[in-house]
Coordinates of N, CA, C and O in Angstrom, one line a residue:
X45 N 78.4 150.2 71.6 CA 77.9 151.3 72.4 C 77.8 152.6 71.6 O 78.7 153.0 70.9
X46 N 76.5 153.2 71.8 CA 76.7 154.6 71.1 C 77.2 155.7 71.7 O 77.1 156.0 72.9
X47 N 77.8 156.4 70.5 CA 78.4 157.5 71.4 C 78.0 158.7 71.1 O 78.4 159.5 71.9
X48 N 77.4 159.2 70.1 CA 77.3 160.2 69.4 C 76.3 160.0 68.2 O 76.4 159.0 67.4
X49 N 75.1 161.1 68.1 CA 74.3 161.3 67.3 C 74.1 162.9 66.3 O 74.1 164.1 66.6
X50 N 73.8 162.1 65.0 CA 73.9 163.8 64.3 C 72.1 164.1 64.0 O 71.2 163.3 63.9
X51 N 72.1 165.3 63.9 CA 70.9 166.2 63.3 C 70.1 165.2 62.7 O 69.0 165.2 63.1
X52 N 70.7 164.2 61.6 CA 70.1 163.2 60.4 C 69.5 162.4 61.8 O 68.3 162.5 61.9
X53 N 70.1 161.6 62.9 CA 69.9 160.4 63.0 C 70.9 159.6 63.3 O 70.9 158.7 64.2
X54 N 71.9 159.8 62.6 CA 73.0 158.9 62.4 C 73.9 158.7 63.4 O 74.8 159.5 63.6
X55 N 73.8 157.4 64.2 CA 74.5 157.4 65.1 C 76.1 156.3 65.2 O 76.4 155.3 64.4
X56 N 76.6 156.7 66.0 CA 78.5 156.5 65.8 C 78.9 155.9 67.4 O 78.5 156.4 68.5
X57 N 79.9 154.8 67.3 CA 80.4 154.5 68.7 C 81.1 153.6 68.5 O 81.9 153.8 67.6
X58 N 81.3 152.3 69.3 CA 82.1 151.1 69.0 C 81.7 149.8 69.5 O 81.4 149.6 70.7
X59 N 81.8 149.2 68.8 CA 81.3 147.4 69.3 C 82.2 146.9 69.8 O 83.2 147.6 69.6
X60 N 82.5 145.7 70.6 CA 83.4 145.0 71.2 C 83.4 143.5 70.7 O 82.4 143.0 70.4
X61 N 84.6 143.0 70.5 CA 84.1 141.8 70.1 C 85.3 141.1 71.2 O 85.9 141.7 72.1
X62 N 85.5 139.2 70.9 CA 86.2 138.6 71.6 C 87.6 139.0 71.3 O 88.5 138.5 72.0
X63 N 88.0 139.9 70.1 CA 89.7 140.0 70.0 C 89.6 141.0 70.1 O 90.1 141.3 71.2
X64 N 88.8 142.4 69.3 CA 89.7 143.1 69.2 C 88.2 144.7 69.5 O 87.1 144.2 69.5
X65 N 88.1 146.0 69.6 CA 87.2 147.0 69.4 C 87.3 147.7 68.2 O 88.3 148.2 67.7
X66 N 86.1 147.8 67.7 CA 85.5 148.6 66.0 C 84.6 149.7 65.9 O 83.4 149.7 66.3
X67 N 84.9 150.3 65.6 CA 84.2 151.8 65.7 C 82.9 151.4 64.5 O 82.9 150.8 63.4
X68 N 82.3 151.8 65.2 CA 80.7 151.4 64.1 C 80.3 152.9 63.8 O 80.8 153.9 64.2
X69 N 78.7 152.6 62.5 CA 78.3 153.6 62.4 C 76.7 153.0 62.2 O 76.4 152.9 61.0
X70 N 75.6 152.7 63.2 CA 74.1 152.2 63.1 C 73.6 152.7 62.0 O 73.6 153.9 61.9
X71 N 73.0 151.6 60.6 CA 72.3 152.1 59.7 C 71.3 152.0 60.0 O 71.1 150.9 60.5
X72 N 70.0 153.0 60.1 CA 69.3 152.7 60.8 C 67.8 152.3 59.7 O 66.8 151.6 60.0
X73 N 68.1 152.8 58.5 CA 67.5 152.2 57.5 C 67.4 151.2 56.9 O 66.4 150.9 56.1
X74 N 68.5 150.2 57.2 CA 68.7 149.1 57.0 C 68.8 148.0 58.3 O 68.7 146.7 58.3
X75 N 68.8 148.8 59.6 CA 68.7 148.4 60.8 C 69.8 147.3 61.0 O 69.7 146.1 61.5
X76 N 71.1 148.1 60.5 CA 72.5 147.0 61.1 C 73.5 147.7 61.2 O 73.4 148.7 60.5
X77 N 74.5 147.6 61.9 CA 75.9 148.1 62.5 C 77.1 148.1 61.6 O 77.7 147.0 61.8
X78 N 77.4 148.6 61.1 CA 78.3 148.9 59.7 C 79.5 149.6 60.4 O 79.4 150.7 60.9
X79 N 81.0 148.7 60.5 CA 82.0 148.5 61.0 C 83.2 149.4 59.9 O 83.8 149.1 58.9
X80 N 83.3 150.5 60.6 CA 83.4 151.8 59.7 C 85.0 151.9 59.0 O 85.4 152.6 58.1
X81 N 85.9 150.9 60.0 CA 87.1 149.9 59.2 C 86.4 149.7 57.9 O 86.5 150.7 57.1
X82 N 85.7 148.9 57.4 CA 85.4 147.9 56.3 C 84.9 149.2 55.0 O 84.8 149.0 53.8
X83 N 84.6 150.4 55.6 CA 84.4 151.6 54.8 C 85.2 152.6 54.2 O 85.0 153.3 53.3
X84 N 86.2 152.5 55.0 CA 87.3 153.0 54.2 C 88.2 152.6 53.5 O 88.6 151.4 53.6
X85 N 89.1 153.7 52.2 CA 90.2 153.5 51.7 C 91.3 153.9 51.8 O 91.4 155.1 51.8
X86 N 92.4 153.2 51.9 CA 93.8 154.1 52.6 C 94.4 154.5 51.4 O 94.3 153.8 50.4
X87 N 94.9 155.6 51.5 CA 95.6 156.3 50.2 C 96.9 155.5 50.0 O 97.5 155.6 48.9
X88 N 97.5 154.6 51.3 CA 98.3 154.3 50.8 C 98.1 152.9 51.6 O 97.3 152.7 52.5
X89 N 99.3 151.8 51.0 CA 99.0 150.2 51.3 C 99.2 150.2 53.2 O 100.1 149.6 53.8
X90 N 98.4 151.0 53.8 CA 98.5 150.6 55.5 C 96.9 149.8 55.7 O 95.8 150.1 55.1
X91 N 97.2 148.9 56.5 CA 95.6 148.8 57.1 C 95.3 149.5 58.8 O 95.9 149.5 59.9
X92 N 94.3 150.0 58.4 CA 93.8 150.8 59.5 C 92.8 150.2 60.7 O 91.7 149.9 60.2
X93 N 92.8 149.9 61.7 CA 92.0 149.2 62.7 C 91.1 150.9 63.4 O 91.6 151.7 64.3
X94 N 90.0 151.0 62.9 CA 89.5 151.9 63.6 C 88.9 151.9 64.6 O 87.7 152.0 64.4
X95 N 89.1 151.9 66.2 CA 88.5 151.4 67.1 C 87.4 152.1 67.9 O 86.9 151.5 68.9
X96 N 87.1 153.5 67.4 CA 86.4 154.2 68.2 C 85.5 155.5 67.5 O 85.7 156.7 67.9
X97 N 84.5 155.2 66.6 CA 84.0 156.9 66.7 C 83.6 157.5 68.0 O 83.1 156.8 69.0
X98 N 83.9 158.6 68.0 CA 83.4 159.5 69.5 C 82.4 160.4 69.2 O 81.7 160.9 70.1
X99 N 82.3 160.8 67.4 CA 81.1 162.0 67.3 C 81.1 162.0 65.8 O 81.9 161.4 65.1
X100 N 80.0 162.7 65.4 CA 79.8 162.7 64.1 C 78.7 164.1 63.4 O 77.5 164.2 63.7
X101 N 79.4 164.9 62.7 CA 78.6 165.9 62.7 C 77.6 166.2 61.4 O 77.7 165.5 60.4
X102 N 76.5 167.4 61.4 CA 75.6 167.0 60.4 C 76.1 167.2 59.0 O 75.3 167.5 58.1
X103 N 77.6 167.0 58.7 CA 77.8 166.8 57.4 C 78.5 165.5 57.2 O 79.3 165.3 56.3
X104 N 78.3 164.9 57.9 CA 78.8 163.1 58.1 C 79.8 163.0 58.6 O 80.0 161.9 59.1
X105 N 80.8 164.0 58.6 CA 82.1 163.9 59.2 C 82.2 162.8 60.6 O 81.3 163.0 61.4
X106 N 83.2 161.7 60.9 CA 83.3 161.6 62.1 C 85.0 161.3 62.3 O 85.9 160.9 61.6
X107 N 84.5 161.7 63.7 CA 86.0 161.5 64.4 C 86.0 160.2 65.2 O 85.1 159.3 65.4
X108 N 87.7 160.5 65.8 CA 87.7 158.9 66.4 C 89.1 158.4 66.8 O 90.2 158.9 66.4
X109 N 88.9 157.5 67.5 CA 90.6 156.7 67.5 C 91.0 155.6 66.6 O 90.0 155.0 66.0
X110 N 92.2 155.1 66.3 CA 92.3 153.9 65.9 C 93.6 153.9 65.9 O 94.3 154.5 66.7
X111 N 94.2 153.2 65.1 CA 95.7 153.1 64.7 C 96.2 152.4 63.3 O 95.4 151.5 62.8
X112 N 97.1 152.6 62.7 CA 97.7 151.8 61.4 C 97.9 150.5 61.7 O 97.6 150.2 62.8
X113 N 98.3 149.5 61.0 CA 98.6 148.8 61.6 C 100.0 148.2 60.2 O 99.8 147.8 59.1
X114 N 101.7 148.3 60.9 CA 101.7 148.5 62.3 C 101.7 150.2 62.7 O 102.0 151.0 61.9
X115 N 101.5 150.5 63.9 CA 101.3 151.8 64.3 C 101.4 152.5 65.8 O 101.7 151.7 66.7
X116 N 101.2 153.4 66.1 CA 101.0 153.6 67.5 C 99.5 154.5 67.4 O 99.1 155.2 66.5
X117 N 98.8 154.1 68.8 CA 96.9 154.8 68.9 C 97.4 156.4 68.1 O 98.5 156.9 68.1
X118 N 96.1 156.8 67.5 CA 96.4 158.0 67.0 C 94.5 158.7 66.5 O 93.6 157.8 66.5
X119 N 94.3 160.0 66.2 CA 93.2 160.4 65.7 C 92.8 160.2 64.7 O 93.7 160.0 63.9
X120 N 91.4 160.1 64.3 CA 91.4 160.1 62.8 C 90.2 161.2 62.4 O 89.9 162.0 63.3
X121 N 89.4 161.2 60.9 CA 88.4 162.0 61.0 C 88.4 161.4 59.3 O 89.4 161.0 58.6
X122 N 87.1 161.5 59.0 CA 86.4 160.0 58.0 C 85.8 161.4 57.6 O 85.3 162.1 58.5
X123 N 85.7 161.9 56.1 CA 85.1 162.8 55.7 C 84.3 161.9 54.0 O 84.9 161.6 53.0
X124 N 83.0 161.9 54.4 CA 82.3 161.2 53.4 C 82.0 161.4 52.0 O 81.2 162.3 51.7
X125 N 82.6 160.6 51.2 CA 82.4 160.9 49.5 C 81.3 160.5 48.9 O 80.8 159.4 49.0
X126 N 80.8 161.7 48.1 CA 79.7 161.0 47.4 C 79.6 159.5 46.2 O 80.5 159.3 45.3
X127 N 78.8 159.0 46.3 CA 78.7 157.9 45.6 C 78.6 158.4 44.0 O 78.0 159.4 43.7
X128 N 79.2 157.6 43.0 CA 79.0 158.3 41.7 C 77.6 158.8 41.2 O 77.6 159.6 40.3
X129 N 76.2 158.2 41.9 CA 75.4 158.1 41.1 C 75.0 159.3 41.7 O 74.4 160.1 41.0
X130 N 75.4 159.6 43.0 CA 74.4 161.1 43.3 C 75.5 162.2 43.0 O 75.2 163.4 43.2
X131 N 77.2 161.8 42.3 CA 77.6 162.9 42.1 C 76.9 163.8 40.7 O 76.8 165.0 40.5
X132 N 76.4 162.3 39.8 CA 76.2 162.6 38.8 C 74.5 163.4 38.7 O 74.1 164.2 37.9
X133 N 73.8 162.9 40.2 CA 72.7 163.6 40.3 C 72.9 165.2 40.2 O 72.4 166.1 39.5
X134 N 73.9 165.0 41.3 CA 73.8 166.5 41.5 C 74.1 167.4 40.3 O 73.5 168.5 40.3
X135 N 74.8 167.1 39.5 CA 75.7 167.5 38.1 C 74.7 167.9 37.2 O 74.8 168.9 36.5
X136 N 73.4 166.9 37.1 CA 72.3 166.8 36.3 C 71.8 168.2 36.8 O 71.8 169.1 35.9
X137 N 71.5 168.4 38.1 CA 71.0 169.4 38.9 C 71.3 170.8 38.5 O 70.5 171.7 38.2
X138 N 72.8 171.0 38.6 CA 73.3 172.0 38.0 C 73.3 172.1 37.0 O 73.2 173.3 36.7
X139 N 73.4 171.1 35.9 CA 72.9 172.0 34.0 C 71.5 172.5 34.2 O 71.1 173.4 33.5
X140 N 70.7 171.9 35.1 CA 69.2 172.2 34.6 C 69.1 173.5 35.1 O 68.3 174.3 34.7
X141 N 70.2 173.8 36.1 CA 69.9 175.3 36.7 C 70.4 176.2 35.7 O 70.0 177.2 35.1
X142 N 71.5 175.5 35.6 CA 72.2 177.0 34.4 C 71.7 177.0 33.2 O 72.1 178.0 32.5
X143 N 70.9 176.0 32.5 CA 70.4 176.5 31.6 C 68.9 177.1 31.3 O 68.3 177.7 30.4
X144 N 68.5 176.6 32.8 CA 67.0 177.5 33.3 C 67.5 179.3 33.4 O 67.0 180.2 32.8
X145 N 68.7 179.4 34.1 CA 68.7 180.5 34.6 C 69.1 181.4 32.8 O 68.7 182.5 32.6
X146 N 69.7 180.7 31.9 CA 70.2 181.2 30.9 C 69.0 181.6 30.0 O 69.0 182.8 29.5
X147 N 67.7 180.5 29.6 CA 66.6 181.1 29.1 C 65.7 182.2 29.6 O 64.7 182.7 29.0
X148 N 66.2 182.4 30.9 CA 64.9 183.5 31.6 C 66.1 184.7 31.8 O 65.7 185.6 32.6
X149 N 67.6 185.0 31.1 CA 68.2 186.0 30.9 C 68.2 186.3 29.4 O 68.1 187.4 28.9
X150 N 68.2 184.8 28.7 CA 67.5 185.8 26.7 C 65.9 186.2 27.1 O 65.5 187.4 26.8
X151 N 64.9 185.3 27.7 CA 63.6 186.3 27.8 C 63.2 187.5 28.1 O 62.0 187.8 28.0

């Protein structure tokens, strides 16, 4: 069920299955439901059952319920990392600026 859509498109909610509820996140580019458990990393050895996005805002952030497991229900909030290749994009991005901006301050 969806619950929440951002500016991009990107929509967030939770599927139901016969055991247990999974907070999804619809790719809509690839046109499938990506089980936003199976996307995260825990900092530390807990497994996390995420059962609920409620919203997702236009910097990808989303919130939500779930719990540890073992645990008691609690909040969470999924703040998204860039992938190496576009960190490195962006990095590329930035020499080309500072050394644009450096030749048009010796000119």
């Amino acid at each position: 069920m969806a619950l929440a859509v951002n500016a991009s498109g990107t929509i967030v909610g939770f599927g139901d299955t016969e055991i247990q509820r999974t907070a999804v996140l619809f790719d809509r580019d690839a046109g499938t439901v990506v089980p936003l458990t199976d996307q995260i990393e825990a900092a530390e050895p807990v497994v996390w059952l995420l059962e609920t996005a409620y919203a997702i805002n236009d910097s990808g952030q989303i919130v939500g319920g779930g719990k540890p497991n073992p645990g008691d229900p609690t909040g969470y909030i999924l703040t998204p990392v860039p992938e190496p290749a576009a960190a490195l994009l962006a990095l590329a991005a930035l020499i080309a600026v500072q050394t644009l901006a450096r030749h048009r301050s010796l000119a």
